[in-house]
Amino acid sequence: MLEDPARAADHEGSRPPRTGADGHAHGPPDTSPAPGPGARESPPGPHAAAAVPPPEETAADGSPAAVDAPTAAPSEPSPPAPPNAPSGVSDPVGPTGAPRATDQEPREPSRRSDATRAAILTAARDRFACDGYERATIRAIARDASIDPSMVMRYFGNKAGLFAAASELDLRLPDLGQVPRDHVGATLVRHFVRLWEGNETLAAVLRVAATNPAGAERMRAVFREQLGPAVRGVCPDPAQAPARGALVMSQVLGMALARYVLRLPPAVTLSEDQVVAWLGPSVQRYLTAPDPGTAPVPAERPPATAESGGESGDRRDGRPE
């Protein structure tokens, strides 16, 4: 049944005017469906005014939607990213309300890795100290650390790499440039006494250094790289720093060997102040005294003769003339 043209016109007039992209009315709404791809535009027929818009072009309230200048719906602004959010992630919460994968704790495997590495190093220091470098094995160290031997190889490569990591030492030397010159010897000795006390790593490295070339080289490298610059900064001639540093090592390492490895009773029972009082002057001389090879030698006095009864200028009765 055909619709009355008059009623169709009235119905068309009751519809709200079409609104363009500029927000102004542009006459009656265009209710014809959009042509499909490749379709040719045809002039409106006699019943164009009565055409019913397709559902997708109808607004929620039943009024026709504007189709001549479609615009994208404004998107809601994203909430600001939290201070610790990774770059490029503005919303720390996913669609389900759970934290996004990028914001979840990523360091758990790293913590386990650090704990495993620390356990291996602790077991290695104990095993190297007890068995020495030559007799210590990767398998024994892994057993002590309660892990598979392949894990030791994965972290350190081989026994040499493991020993190098286990014997890493930081002497934490004081800045001798800030110490009064007359007190550098006592300051250095006191520092080493406190550093050695209860330091199992130093004791283990010292034990290995006394019996193994690799341990000895490791100890030489530590003192050369860390003690050398400190000695160079306070000695009269920087060119003499290696020799003076070796003399300091003879005092420091000698006391460490007697006190912490051999545990000689007199050395063990000395207090910190006593060790400083005994060794401080010697270390002070090694660091700051003039080179004895270049210091002037006092002139020798002429030898005594039988005729003089003693040294020259003395009477036979021993009294000076």
PDB file of N, CA and C in Angstrom, residues 11 16 31 81 96 173-174 177 201 212 235 244 277:
ATOM      1  N   HIS A  11       5.271  14.274   7.382  1.00  0.00           N
ATOM      2  CA  HIS A  11       6.218  13.507   8.221  1.00  0.00           C
ATOM      3  C   HIS A  11       7.652  14.012   8.044  1.00  0.00           C
ATOM      4  N   PRO A  16      13.732  16.885  12.486  1.00  0.00           N
ATOM      5  CA  PRO A  16      14.634  18.025  12.759  1.00  0.00           C
ATOM      6  C   PRO A  16      15.530  18.267  11.564  1.00  0.00           C
ATOM      7  N   THR A  31      18.124  11.478   4.295  1.00  0.00           N
ATOM      8  CA  THR A  31      17.826  10.159   4.862  1.00  0.00           C
ATOM      9  C   THR A  31      18.110   9.039   3.904  1.00  0.00           C
ATOM     10  N   ALA A  81      50.177   8.560  33.791  1.00  0.00           N
ATOM     11  CA  ALA A  81      50.950   7.380  34.182  1.00  0.00           C
ATOM     12  C   ALA A  81      51.481   7.548  35.593  1.00  0.00           C
ATOM     13  N   THR A  96      40.634  -5.939  32.862  1.00  0.00           N
ATOM     14  CA  THR A  96      39.974  -6.734  33.901  1.00  0.00           C
ATOM     15  C   THR A  96      40.192  -6.178  35.288  1.00  0.00           C
ATOM     16  N   LEU A 173      90.499   1.639  51.308  1.00  0.00           N
ATOM     17  CA  LEU A 173      91.569   2.411  51.939  1.00  0.00           C
ATOM     18  C   LEU A 173      91.115   3.837  52.225  1.00  0.00           C
ATOM     19  N   PRO A 174      91.562   4.401  53.336  1.00  0.00           N
ATOM     20  CA  PRO A 174      91.238   5.803  53.618  1.00  0.00           C
ATOM     21  C   PRO A 174      92.011   6.729  52.688  1.00  0.00           C
ATOM     22  N   GLY A 177      95.633  11.426  51.799  1.00  0.00           N
ATOM     23  CA  GLY A 177      95.889  12.842  51.565  1.00  0.00           C
ATOM     24  C   GLY A 177      95.190  13.737  52.569  1.00  0.00           C
ATOM     25  N   THR A 201      86.829 -13.671  53.755  1.00  0.00           N
ATOM     26  CA  THR A 201      87.305 -13.610  52.372  1.00  0.00           C
ATOM     27  C   THR A 201      88.790 -13.305  52.326  1.00  0.00           C
ATOM     28  N   ASN A 212      99.498 -21.122  46.418  1.00  0.00           N
ATOM     29  CA  ASN A 212      99.108 -21.283  45.019  1.00  0.00           C
ATOM     30  C   ASN A 212      99.496 -20.057  44.204  1.00  0.00           C
ATOM     31  N   CYS A 235     104.305   9.428  49.385  1.00  0.00           N
ATOM     32  CA  CYS A 235     105.749   9.218  49.475  1.00  0.00           C
ATOM     33  C   CYS A 235     106.493  10.379  48.815  1.00  0.00           C
ATOM     34  N   ARG A 244     108.174   1.141  48.133  1.00  0.00           N
ATOM     35  CA  ARG A 244     107.634   1.486  49.448  1.00  0.00           C
ATOM     36  C   ARG A 244     106.340   0.707  49.715  1.00  0.00           C
ATOM     37  N   ALA A 277     100.803   0.411  67.648  1.00  0.00           N
ATOM     38  CA  ALA A 277     102.002   0.981  68.271  1.00  0.00           C
ATOM     39  C   ALA A 277     103.272   0.309  67.766  1.00  0.00           C
TER      40      ALA A 277
END
